[in-house]
Tab-separated table of C-alpha atoms and ligand atoms in Angstrom:
chain	number	residue	atom	x	y	z
A	7	MET	CA	-132.922	71.680	-164.130
A	8	THR	CA	-130.905	68.691	-162.473
A	9	PRO	CA	-130.432	68.730	-159.020
A	10	HIS	CA	-128.091	70.509	-156.959
A	11	PRO	CA	-125.198	67.657	-156.583
A	12	LEU	CA	-124.297	66.304	-153.092
A	13	ILE	CA	-120.926	65.001	-152.366
A	14	ALA	CA	-121.406	62.867	-149.085
A	15	GLY	CA	-118.973	61.025	-146.903
A	16	ASN	CA	-120.171	57.784	-144.720
A	17	TRP	CA	-117.328	57.519	-142.216
A	18	LYS	CA	-118.617	54.267	-141.087
A	19	MET	CA	-117.259	52.559	-137.912
A	20	ASN	CA	-114.272	55.272	-137.884
A	21	GLY	CA	-113.284	58.124	-135.980
A	22	LEU	CA	-112.215	59.200	-132.813
A	23	ARG	CA	-112.332	63.161	-131.704
A	24	ALA	CA	-109.030	63.651	-133.364
A	25	SER	CA	-110.708	63.084	-136.561
A	26	LEU	CA	-112.762	66.221	-136.335
A	27	ALA	CA	-109.875	67.810	-137.226
A	28	GLU	CA	-110.289	66.457	-140.662
A	29	ILE	CA	-113.716	68.389	-140.869
A	30	ALA	CA	-111.711	71.685	-140.283
A	31	GLN	CA	-109.398	70.893	-142.915
A	32	LEU	CA	-112.201	70.048	-145.238
A	33	GLY	CA	-113.514	73.582	-144.455
A	34	ALA	CA	-110.418	75.234	-145.436
A	35	LEU	CA	-110.253	73.363	-148.607
A	36	TYR	CA	-113.889	73.981	-149.640
A	37	GLN	CA	-113.742	77.281	-151.068
A	38	PRO	CA	-116.814	79.203	-152.193
A	39	SER	CA	-116.319	78.598	-155.932
A	40	LEU	CA	-116.761	74.895	-154.968
A	41	GLN	CA	-119.580	75.759	-152.491
A	42	GLN	CA	-121.538	77.056	-155.716
A	43	LYS	CA	-121.000	74.128	-157.230
A	44	THR	CA	-121.950	70.918	-154.960
A	45	GLU	CA	-122.892	70.380	-151.444
A	46	LEU	CA	-120.806	68.675	-148.753
A	47	LEU	CA	-121.998	66.094	-146.156
A	48	ILE	CA	-120.267	64.099	-143.640
A	49	CYS	CA	-121.882	61.317	-141.859
A	50	PRO	CA	-119.218	60.616	-139.010
A	51	PRO	CA	-120.039	58.071	-136.273
A	52	ALA	CA	-122.713	59.311	-134.091
A	53	THR	CA	-120.503	59.839	-131.242
A	54	LEU	CA	-118.768	63.064	-132.991
A	55	LEU	CA	-121.783	64.741	-134.148
A	56	ILE	CA	-122.056	67.258	-131.492
A	57	GLY	CA	-118.411	67.881	-131.412
A	58	ALA	CA	-118.214	68.322	-135.206
A	59	GLN	CA	-121.644	70.729	-135.108
A	60	GLU	CA	-119.458	74.264	-134.715
A	61	ILE	CA	-116.565	73.079	-137.000
A	62	ALA	CA	-119.309	71.769	-140.062
A	63	ALA	CA	-121.299	75.107	-139.540
A	64	ARG	CA	-118.707	77.432	-139.967
A	65	ALA	CA	-116.732	75.080	-142.621
A	66	LYS	CA	-120.485	75.278	-144.251
A	67	ILE	CA	-120.894	71.235	-144.453
A	68	ALA	CA	-123.665	69.220	-143.439
A	69	LEU	CA	-123.457	66.606	-141.238
A	70	GLY	CA	-125.744	63.494	-141.001
A	71	GLY	CA	-126.152	60.276	-139.187
A	72	GLN	CA	-125.552	56.704	-140.702
A	73	ASN	CA	-128.657	54.653	-139.409
A	74	CYS	CA	-131.729	55.566	-137.093
A	75	HIS	CA	-134.675	53.813	-135.512
A	76	PHE	CA	-138.089	53.809	-136.903
A	77	LEU	CA	-139.584	55.467	-134.010
A	78	GLU	CA	-139.040	58.605	-132.210
A	79	TYR	CA	-138.003	57.308	-128.499
A	80	GLY	CA	-138.776	54.329	-126.492
A	81	PRO	CA	-137.442	51.325	-124.744
A	82	HIS	CA	-134.602	50.410	-127.930
A	83	THR	CA	-131.596	50.004	-126.110
A	84	GLY	CA	-128.332	51.459	-128.263
A	85	ASP	CA	-130.735	52.863	-130.965
A	86	LEU	CA	-130.942	56.477	-131.731
A	87	SER	CA	-133.903	58.254	-133.380
A	88	ALA	CA	-133.793	60.709	-136.239
A	89	LEU	CA	-134.964	63.254	-133.637
A	90	MET	CA	-131.924	62.582	-131.690
A	91	LEU	CA	-129.411	62.670	-134.905
A	92	LYS	CA	-131.142	65.866	-135.404
A	93	ASP	CA	-130.802	67.370	-131.938
A	94	ALA	CA	-126.892	66.482	-132.385
A	95	GLY	CA	-126.696	68.450	-135.614
A	96	ALA	CA	-127.361	65.996	-138.552
A	97	SER	CA	-129.685	67.272	-141.567
A	98	TYR	CA	-129.329	63.967	-143.097
A	99	VAL	CA	-129.442	60.322	-142.346
A	100	ILE	CA	-128.375	57.437	-144.277
A	101	VAL	CA	-130.801	54.467	-144.348
A	102	GLY	CA	-130.588	51.134	-145.632
A	103	HIS	CA	-127.279	50.951	-146.125
A	104	SER	CA	-125.972	47.485	-147.526
A	105	GLU	CA	-123.834	46.848	-144.410
A	106	ARG	CA	-127.239	47.128	-142.339
A	107	ARG	CA	-129.178	45.687	-144.845
A	108	HIS	CA	-126.983	42.536	-144.707
A	109	GLY	CA	-124.857	42.673	-141.180
A	110	HIS	CA	-128.359	43.605	-139.460
A	111	GLN	CA	-130.960	42.180	-141.461
A	112	GLU	CA	-133.181	44.795	-142.450
A	113	THR	CA	-135.539	44.622	-144.906
A	114	ASP	CA	-137.103	47.003	-147.190
A	115	ALA	CA	-140.240	47.430	-144.947
A	116	VAL	CA	-137.775	48.371	-142.180
A	117	VAL	CA	-135.431	51.072	-144.378
A	118	GLN	CA	-138.977	52.498	-145.473
A	119	ALA	CA	-139.887	53.143	-141.842
A	120	LYS	CA	-136.589	54.444	-141.181
A	121	ALA	CA	-136.789	57.236	-144.240
A	122	GLU	CA	-140.625	58.264	-143.285
A	123	ALA	CA	-139.429	58.992	-139.469
A	124	ALA	CA	-136.238	60.670	-140.786
A	125	LEU	CA	-138.730	62.870	-143.063
A	126	LYS	CA	-141.178	63.585	-140.192
A	127	ALA	CA	-138.126	64.808	-137.907
A	128	GLY	CA	-137.038	67.216	-140.497
A	129	VAL	CA	-134.080	65.077	-141.481
A	130	THR	CA	-133.293	63.993	-145.408
A	131	PRO	CA	-132.993	60.404	-145.654
A	132	ILE	CA	-130.190	59.117	-147.793
A	133	ILE	CA	-131.592	55.593	-148.834
A	134	CYS	CA	-129.411	52.978	-150.393
A	135	VAL	CA	-130.521	50.339	-153.000
A	136	GLY	CA	-128.200	48.084	-154.805
A	137	GLU	CA	-127.723	44.315	-156.026
A	138	THR	CA	-125.219	41.908	-154.859
A	139	GLY	CA	-122.234	40.542	-156.928
A	140	ALA	CA	-124.453	37.035	-157.154
A	141	GLN	CA	-127.680	39.211	-158.714
A	142	ARG	CA	-125.871	41.461	-161.184
A	143	GLN	CA	-124.060	38.016	-162.351
A	144	ALA	CA	-127.588	36.541	-162.799
A	145	GLY	CA	-128.666	39.646	-164.813
A	146	VAL	CA	-131.048	40.856	-162.436
A	147	ALA	CA	-129.316	43.729	-161.393
A	148	LEU	CA	-132.016	46.198	-162.334
A	149	ALA	CA	-135.079	44.321	-161.161
A	150	VAL	CA	-133.663	44.043	-157.394
A	151	VAL	CA	-132.944	48.086	-157.848
A	152	GLU	CA	-136.529	48.599	-159.029
A	153	GLU	CA	-137.779	46.586	-155.991
A	154	GLN	CA	-135.799	48.102	-153.525
A	155	ILE	CA	-136.518	51.667	-154.691
A	156	LYS	CA	-140.494	50.990	-154.507
A	157	ALA	CA	-140.448	49.038	-151.415
A	158	SER	CA	-137.981	51.251	-149.112
A	159	LEU	CA	-138.751	54.559	-150.190
A	160	PRO	CA	-141.200	56.575	-148.249
A	161	ALA	CA	-144.974	55.908	-149.732
A	162	GLU	CA	-145.543	59.626	-149.802
A	163	GLU	CA	-143.754	61.581	-152.859
A	164	SER	CA	-141.065	63.835	-151.708
A	165	SER	CA	-138.225	65.295	-153.490
A	166	THR	CA	-136.260	65.949	-150.456
A	167	ILE	CA	-135.120	62.796	-150.447
A	168	VAL	CA	-132.007	61.538	-151.856
A	169	VAL	CA	-131.358	57.979	-153.485
A	170	ALA	CA	-127.781	56.390	-153.443
A	171	TYR	CA	-127.177	53.628	-155.655
A	172	GLU	CA	-124.222	51.606	-154.318
A	173	PRO	CA	-123.553	47.724	-155.835
A	174	VAL	CA	-122.536	45.796	-152.939
A	175	TRP	CA	-119.632	44.264	-154.787
A	176	ALA	CA	-118.110	47.459	-155.456
A	177	ILE	CA	-118.204	48.593	-151.844
A	178	GLY	CA	-114.812	48.906	-150.287
A	179	THR	CA	-113.351	46.917	-153.054
A	180	GLY	CA	-111.757	49.166	-155.485
A	181	VAL	CA	-113.713	47.735	-158.140
A	182	THR	CA	-116.553	49.657	-159.890
A	183	PRO	CA	-118.818	49.439	-162.399
A	184	THR	CA	-118.208	50.285	-166.068
A	185	LEU	CA	-119.333	54.049	-166.880
A	186	GLU	CA	-121.851	52.389	-169.272
A	187	GLU	CA	-123.046	50.335	-166.262
A	188	ILE	CA	-123.505	53.187	-163.954
A	189	ALA	CA	-125.519	55.228	-166.633
A	190	GLU	CA	-127.652	52.168	-167.601
A	191	LEU	CA	-128.544	51.917	-163.927
A	192	HIS	CA	-129.066	55.640	-162.950
A	193	ALA	CA	-131.347	56.095	-166.089
A	194	PHE	CA	-133.243	53.221	-164.894
A	195	ALA	CA	-133.438	54.613	-161.267
A	196	ARG	CA	-134.332	57.950	-162.776
A	197	ASP	CA	-137.072	56.298	-164.653
A	198	THR	CA	-138.779	53.982	-161.725
A	199	LEU	CA	-138.852	57.296	-159.572
A	200	ASN	CA	-140.674	59.087	-162.108
A	201	ARG	CA	-143.290	56.304	-162.636
A	202	LEU	CA	-143.811	55.918	-158.894
A	203	PHE	CA	-144.041	59.703	-158.167
A	204	GLY	CA	-144.158	61.698	-161.547
A	205	SER	CA	-141.482	63.635	-163.265
A	206	VAL	CA	-141.922	66.830	-161.245
A	207	VAL	CA	-140.645	64.922	-158.363
A	208	GLY	CA	-138.674	62.210	-159.623
A	209	ASP	CA	-136.314	64.525	-161.801
A	210	ASN	CA	-135.773	66.570	-158.792
A	211	ILE	CA	-134.560	63.421	-155.953
A	212	ARG	CA	-130.992	63.548	-155.951
A	213	LEU	CA	-129.608	60.114	-157.144
A	214	LEU	CA	-125.891	59.557	-155.762
A	215	TYR	CA	-123.595	56.708	-157.065
A	216	GLY	CA	-121.618	54.976	-154.261
A	217	GLY	CA	-119.232	52.289	-154.152
A	218	SER	CA	-115.100	52.861	-154.512
A	219	VAL	CA	-115.599	56.503	-155.474
A	220	SER	CA	-111.870	58.139	-155.625
A	221	PRO	CA	-110.381	61.074	-157.093
A	222	ALA	CA	-109.111	59.344	-159.964
A	223	ASN	CA	-112.481	57.908	-161.211
A	224	ALA	CA	-114.827	60.779	-159.616
A	225	LYS	CA	-115.036	63.039	-162.905
A	226	ASP	CA	-115.940	60.426	-165.199
A	227	ILE	CA	-118.720	59.169	-162.920
A	228	LEU	CA	-119.968	62.458	-161.832
A	229	MET	CA	-120.279	64.034	-165.162
A	230	LEU	CA	-122.788	60.832	-166.150
A	231	LYS	CA	-126.091	62.290	-166.805
A	232	ASN	CA	-128.580	61.153	-163.797
A	233	VAL	CA	-125.720	61.127	-161.467
A	234	ASN	CA	-126.398	64.015	-158.781
A	235	GLY	CA	-123.066	63.184	-156.750
A	236	ALA	CA	-121.457	60.434	-154.634
A	237	LEU	CA	-121.798	58.482	-151.356
A	238	VAL	CA	-118.073	57.891	-150.593
A	239	GLY	CA	-116.691	55.486	-147.985
A	240	GLY	CA	-112.604	55.164	-147.690
A	241	ALA	CA	-111.934	58.396	-149.508
A	242	SER	CA	-114.007	60.472	-147.321
A	243	LEU	CA	-111.855	59.705	-144.248
A	244	LYS	CA	-108.972	62.290	-145.768
A	245	ALA	CA	-110.024	65.742	-146.421
A	246	GLU	CA	-107.714	65.756	-149.267
A	247	ASP	CA	-108.978	62.896	-151.151
A	248	PHE	CA	-112.601	64.073	-150.482
A	249	ILE	CA	-112.364	67.342	-151.636
A	250	ALA	CA	-110.656	65.955	-154.589
A	251	ILE	CA	-113.644	64.400	-155.494
A	252	ALA	CA	-115.802	66.949	-155.099
A	253	ARG	CA	-113.508	69.316	-157.439
A	254	ALA	CA	-114.921	67.179	-160.567
A	255	TYR	CA	-117.628	70.080	-160.507
A	256	LEU	CA	-115.237	72.918	-160.665
B	310	13P	P1	-116.304	52.861	-150.227
B	310	13P	O1	-116.300	54.267	-150.852
B	310	13P	O2	-115.267	52.532	-149.267
B	310	13P	O3	-116.273	51.860	-151.275
B	310	13P	O4	-117.551	52.990	-149.827
B	310	13P	C1	-118.823	53.127	-150.268
B	310	13P	C2	-120.038	53.332	-149.652
B	310	13P	O5	-120.638	52.066	-148.812
B	310	13P	C3	-120.603	54.629	-148.710
B	310	13P	O6	-121.830	54.225	-147.961
């Protein structure tokens, strides 16, 4: 059995209260026939979580955070814990996004601690991995992703986690790897998960692709073996684009 797909929207640092209307509109477009085929998730800025809670619940859309601290509480100015995100309505949290690995110097060890903190709080971590353009050019994409999977996933096996492969050079660029490259990487990531956790757990971990997913390329990417959904940036900001991506499953 392949895991139930997940189409996740990462709004990044975009969205004011007026943007909650997009979630309401998304709900109107998220028909029962599509609900059966795929789960939808929006990760808005944390400031919008509480305001989005009721709208999202009515629309059967899950909410998530974009980052969390690895501790539950304490003197960490500006940080939020997984427990706080859950309290505000999040059932998922993205950890280890490349914009945090590179922009905030987050190491694999930090990402792992965050993923474990999320699980402990009862929030599903979406752990991001992916090579840079230079690493792909140098022919080490698989090795980089293998190392990130081994070092940034929770130490204890859990099929609750979600892994998102996001090649850094494909994020926000409109450029994607070829379908063959995505298929190769995802098959390799699945193998790595199975070697780490055994196939009962490994086969049930959802593996998302992220990086310039659009309504135009979604179907080809989402129908690939070992691709169990997408992590969408820019195209998740407009309900119509986001739902068009999800409709690849109809
Ligand atoms: P884009 O879809 O805008 O390329 O962003 C991908 C991403 O980083 C999602 O987390």
